Amino acid sequence: MSKLAAQDSFLDLSDYGRPFGKMLANRLKNTRFTPIHVTLLFGISGLIAIYCILENHFYLAGFFIILKSGIDAADGELARLKNTPSYTGRYLDSVFDIILNFLFLSAICYVSNTSFLLTLGAFFCIQLQGTLYNYYYVILRNKSVGGDKTSKIFEYKSPRALAGETQKSVDILFKIYTVVYGGFDKIIHTLDNSAYKVKTFPNWFMTFVSLYGLGFQLLLISLMLAMDYIEYIAPFFIGYSFLIFILIGIRKSFFKF
């Protein structure tokens, strides 16, 4: 886990695509491929998955959703290998994720008996779950010695562009990012507004939190598609949100500052 110091590394259940991502990044490090190209590639994999859902090819849909998770891990790895970190890539990655999540659930709604209202509820819950994971994970990375600090705990203003990117592109993507994620961030920060004061989180706790990582969420969707449980996907993720209060309760009870 290259974003953290060794002592802070934990078993991230949502990061199963990392070995594939590292392999792909190593294959691309001496090519003209950039991390942005890889981000676009995982978007294509996600769109293929959506097409497969609409055509009722659920096994294939699950495969391309999991492939998307693997490719998603490669853009950051490639940026580290080429020493080309960028806020453009970071925000573009996040914006693609939320768009694809909405399209995955919309396609599932279209081919099943799931109501659109239930689909919107599931989308809201998935994003809120992922926001809690990202909140705690970014706190840990910012506290970890030598950890990746490209992501900030509180995203209030557009960061200064890094080498190789323009300030205008960073500003535009930051505005889009804050529009689509800002509401979820505010909810989680309100529920646990003092988490950033904690010195660190134990490895076992972060593994528990990783049940809400996007990779693990997509793995669950893929498995439910493969098992033909498509009607249960939206209700499941709504109910799955009960863990939010358990995780925050554990954090407040045991990991104080």
Coordinates of C-alpha atoms in Angstrom, one line a residue:
M1 CA 0.0 0.0 0.0
S2 CA 2.2 2.9 -1.3
K3 CA 0.0 5.7 0.0
L4 CA 0.9 4.9 3.6
A5 CA 3.9 4.3 5.8
A6 CA 4.6 0.6 6.5
Q7 CA 3.4 0.8 10.1
D8 CA 0.0 2.2 9.0
S9 CA -0.7 -0.3 6.2
F10 CA -3.8 -2.4 6.6
L11 CA -5.7 -5.1 4.8
D12 CA -7.9 -3.0 2.5
L13 CA -10.7 -5.2 1.4
S14 CA -11.6 -2.8 -1.4
D15 CA -8.1 -2.7 -2.8
Y16 CA -8.1 -6.2 -4.4
G17 CA -7.3 -4.6 -7.8
R18 CA -4.0 -3.2 -6.6
P19 CA -1.8 -6.2 -7.8
F20 CA -3.4 -5.9 -11.3
G21 CA -3.0 -2.1 -11.1
K22 CA 0.7 -2.3 -10.3
M23 CA 1.3 -4.8 -13.1
L24 CA -0.5 -2.6 -15.6
A25 CA 1.3 0.5 -14.4
N26 CA 4.7 -1.3 -14.7
R27 CA 3.8 -2.3 -18.3
L28 CA 2.9 1.3 -19.1
K29 CA 5.7 3.2 -17.3
N30 CA 8.0 3.4 -20.4
T31 CA 5.2 4.2 -22.8
R32 CA 3.4 7.4 -23.8
F33 CA 0.4 6.4 -21.7
T34 CA -0.4 8.8 -18.9
P35 CA -2.4 8.3 -15.7
I36 CA -5.2 10.3 -17.4
H37 CA -5.3 7.8 -20.2
V38 CA -5.6 5.0 -17.7
T39 CA -8.5 6.9 -16.0
L40 CA -10.3 7.1 -19.3
L41 CA -9.6 3.3 -19.8
F42 CA -11.4 2.4 -16.6
G43 CA -14.3 4.6 -17.7
I44 CA -14.5 2.6 -20.9
S45 CA -14.5 -0.7 -18.9
G46 CA -17.4 0.7 -16.8
L47 CA -19.4 1.7 -19.8
I48 CA -18.9 -1.8 -21.2
A49 CA -20.2 -3.2 -17.9
I50 CA -23.3 -1.0 -18.2
Y51 CA -23.9 -2.2 -21.8
C52 CA -23.7 -5.8 -20.5
I53 CA -26.2 -5.1 -17.8
L54 CA -28.6 -3.6 -20.3
E55 CA -28.2 -6.7 -22.5
N56 CA -28.7 -9.0 -19.4
H57 CA -25.2 -10.4 -19.6
F58 CA -24.7 -10.3 -15.9
Y59 CA -21.6 -12.4 -15.7
L60 CA -19.8 -10.3 -18.2
A61 CA -21.1 -7.1 -16.5
G62 CA -19.6 -8.4 -13.2
F63 CA -16.3 -9.1 -14.9
F64 CA -16.0 -5.6 -16.4
I65 CA -17.0 -4.0 -13.1
I66 CA -14.2 -5.8 -11.4
L67 CA -11.8 -5.0 -14.3
K68 CA -12.7 -1.4 -13.8
S69 CA -11.6 -1.6 -10.2
G70 CA -8.3 -3.1 -11.3
I71 CA -7.7 -0.4 -13.9
D72 CA -8.8 2.2 -11.4
A73 CA -5.8 1.2 -9.2
A74 CA -3.4 1.6 -12.1
D75 CA -3.7 5.4 -12.7
G76 CA -2.4 6.3 -9.3
E77 CA 0.3 3.7 -9.5
L78 CA 1.4 5.0 -12.9
A79 CA 1.5 8.6 -11.6
R80 CA 3.8 7.4 -8.8
L81 CA 6.1 5.5 -11.1
K82 CA 6.4 8.4 -13.5
N83 CA 6.5 10.9 -10.7
T84 CA 3.6 12.8 -12.2
P85 CA 1.1 13.4 -9.5
S86 CA -1.8 15.7 -10.5
Y87 CA -5.0 17.1 -9.1
T88 CA -6.5 16.9 -12.5
G89 CA -6.2 13.1 -12.4
R90 CA -7.3 12.9 -8.9
Y91 CA -10.5 14.9 -9.4
L92 CA -11.2 13.3 -12.8
D93 CA -10.9 9.8 -11.3
S94 CA -13.4 10.7 -8.5
V95 CA -15.9 12.4 -10.9
F96 CA -15.8 9.3 -13.2
D97 CA -16.4 7.1 -10.2
I98 CA -19.6 8.9 -9.1
I99 CA -21.0 9.1 -12.7
L100 CA -20.3 5.4 -13.3
N101 CA -21.9 4.4 -9.9
F102 CA -25.1 6.3 -10.9
L103 CA -25.1 4.7 -14.3
F104 CA -24.5 1.2 -12.9
L105 CA -27.6 1.6 -10.6
S106 CA -29.6 3.2 -13.3
A107 CA -28.9 0.3 -15.7
I108 CA -29.9 -2.2 -12.9
C109 CA -33.1 -0.2 -12.4
Y110 CA -33.9 -0.3 -16.1
V111 CA -33.6 -4.1 -16.4
S112 CA -35.2 -5.1 -13.1
N113 CA -38.3 -4.3 -11.1
T114 CA -36.4 -1.8 -8.9
S115 CA -38.1 1.5 -8.7
F116 CA -36.2 4.7 -9.6
L117 CA -36.9 6.1 -6.1
L118 CA -35.2 3.0 -4.5
T119 CA -32.4 3.4 -7.0
L120 CA -31.8 7.0 -5.9
G121 CA -31.8 5.9 -2.3
A122 CA -29.2 3.2 -3.0
F123 CA -27.1 5.7 -4.9
F124 CA -27.2 8.1 -2.0
C125 CA -26.3 5.4 0.4
I126 CA -23.4 4.0 -1.7
Q127 CA -21.9 7.5 -1.9
L128 CA -22.4 8.2 1.8
Q129 CA -20.7 4.9 2.6
G130 CA -17.8 5.6 0.3
T131 CA -17.4 9.1 1.8
L132 CA -17.0 7.7 5.3
Y133 CA -14.3 5.3 4.0
N134 CA -12.5 8.1 2.2
Y135 CA -12.8 10.5 5.2
Y136 CA -11.1 8.1 7.6
Y137 CA -8.6 6.9 4.9
V138 CA -7.5 10.5 4.0
I139 CA -7.1 11.3 7.7
L140 CA -4.9 8.3 8.1
R141 CA -2.8 9.2 5.0
N142 CA -2.3 12.8 6.2
K143 CA -1.2 11.6 9.6
S144 CA 1.0 8.8 8.3
V145 CA 4.7 9.7 8.0
G146 CA 5.5 9.9 4.3
G147 CA 1.9 9.2 3.4
D148 CA 0.2 10.5 0.3
K149 CA -1.2 14.0 0.9
T150 CA -2.6 14.8 -2.5
S151 CA -6.1 14.4 -1.0
K152 CA -7.0 16.8 1.8
I153 CA -9.2 16.1 4.8
F154 CA -11.3 19.2 4.0
E155 CA -11.6 20.3 0.4
Y156 CA -12.5 24.0 0.8
K157 CA -10.5 25.6 -2.0
S158 CA -9.0 24.7 -5.3
P159 CA -5.3 23.5 -4.8
R160 CA -2.4 25.0 -6.7
A161 CA -1.8 23.1 -9.9
L162 CA 1.2 20.8 -10.0
A163 CA 3.8 20.5 -12.7
G164 CA 2.3 19.4 -16.0
E165 CA -1.2 20.6 -15.4
T166 CA -2.9 23.9 -15.8
Q167 CA -4.6 25.9 -13.0
K168 CA -7.7 26.3 -15.1
S169 CA -8.3 22.6 -15.5
V170 CA -7.7 22.0 -11.7
D171 CA -10.1 24.8 -10.9
I172 CA -12.9 23.5 -13.2
L173 CA -12.5 19.9 -12.0
F174 CA -12.4 21.0 -8.3
K175 CA -15.7 22.9 -8.8
I176 CA -17.3 19.8 -10.4
Y177 CA -15.9 17.6 -7.6
T178 CA -17.3 19.9 -4.8
V179 CA -20.7 20.0 -6.5
V180 CA -21.0 16.2 -6.7
Y181 CA -19.3 15.2 -3.5
G182 CA -19.7 18.3 -1.3
G183 CA -23.1 17.3 0.2
F184 CA -21.9 13.8 1.2
D185 CA -18.7 15.3 2.7
K186 CA -20.8 17.7 4.8
I187 CA -23.0 14.9 6.1
I188 CA -20.1 12.7 7.2
H189 CA -18.2 15.6 8.7
T190 CA -21.3 16.5 10.7
L191 CA -21.7 13.0 11.9
D192 CA -18.0 12.8 13.0
N193 CA -16.6 16.3 13.0
S194 CA -13.7 15.5 15.3
A195 CA -12.2 12.5 13.6
Y196 CA -9.4 14.5 12.1
K197 CA -8.0 15.2 15.6
V198 CA -7.2 11.5 16.1
K199 CA -3.5 10.7 15.8
T200 CA -4.1 7.4 13.9
F201 CA -6.5 4.6 13.4
P202 CA -5.6 0.9 14.2
N203 CA -5.1 -1.4 11.2
W204 CA -8.0 -3.6 12.2
F205 CA -10.4 -0.6 12.3
M206 CA -9.4 0.5 8.8
T207 CA -9.9 -3.0 7.5
F208 CA -13.4 -2.9 8.9
V209 CA -13.9 0.6 7.3
S210 CA -12.7 -0.8 4.0
L211 CA -16.0 -2.7 3.7
Y212 CA -17.3 0.7 2.5
G213 CA -14.5 1.2 -0.1
L214 CA -15.6 1.5 -3.7
G215 CA -13.8 -1.6 -4.8
F216 CA -15.6 -3.7 -2.2
Q217 CA -19.0 -2.1 -3.1
L218 CA -18.4 -2.9 -6.7
L219 CA -17.4 -6.5 -5.9
L220 CA -20.6 -7.0 -4.0
I221 CA -22.6 -5.6 -7.0
S222 CA -20.7 -8.0 -9.3
L223 CA -21.4 -11.0 -7.1
M224 CA -25.1 -10.2 -6.8
L225 CA -25.3 -9.8 -10.6
A226 CA -23.6 -13.1 -11.2
M227 CA -26.0 -14.8 -8.7
D228 CA -29.0 -13.2 -10.4
Y229 CA -29.8 -11.2 -7.2
I230 CA -30.3 -8.1 -9.3
E231 CA -33.6 -7.2 -7.5
Y232 CA -31.8 -7.1 -4.1
I233 CA -28.9 -4.8 -5.0
A234 CA -30.6 -1.5 -4.3
P235 CA -32.4 -2.7 -1.0
F236 CA -29.1 -4.3 0.1
F237 CA -27.0 -1.1 -0.2
I238 CA -29.7 0.9 1.6
G239 CA -29.7 -1.5 4.5
Y240 CA -25.9 -1.8 4.4
S241 CA -25.7 1.8 5.5
F242 CA -26.4 0.8 9.2
L243 CA -22.6 0.1 9.4
I244 CA -22.0 3.9 9.1
F245 CA -23.4 4.4 12.7
I246 CA -21.5 1.4 14.0
L247 CA -18.2 2.6 12.6
I248 CA -18.6 6.1 13.8
G249 CA -19.7 4.8 17.2
I250 CA -16.5 2.7 17.4
R251 CA -14.4 5.7 16.4
K252 CA -15.9 8.0 19.0
S253 CA -15.9 5.4 21.8
F254 CA -12.4 4.0 21.4
F255 CA -10.2 6.4 19.3
K256 CA -10.2 9.8 20.9
F257 CA -7.7 12.6 20.8

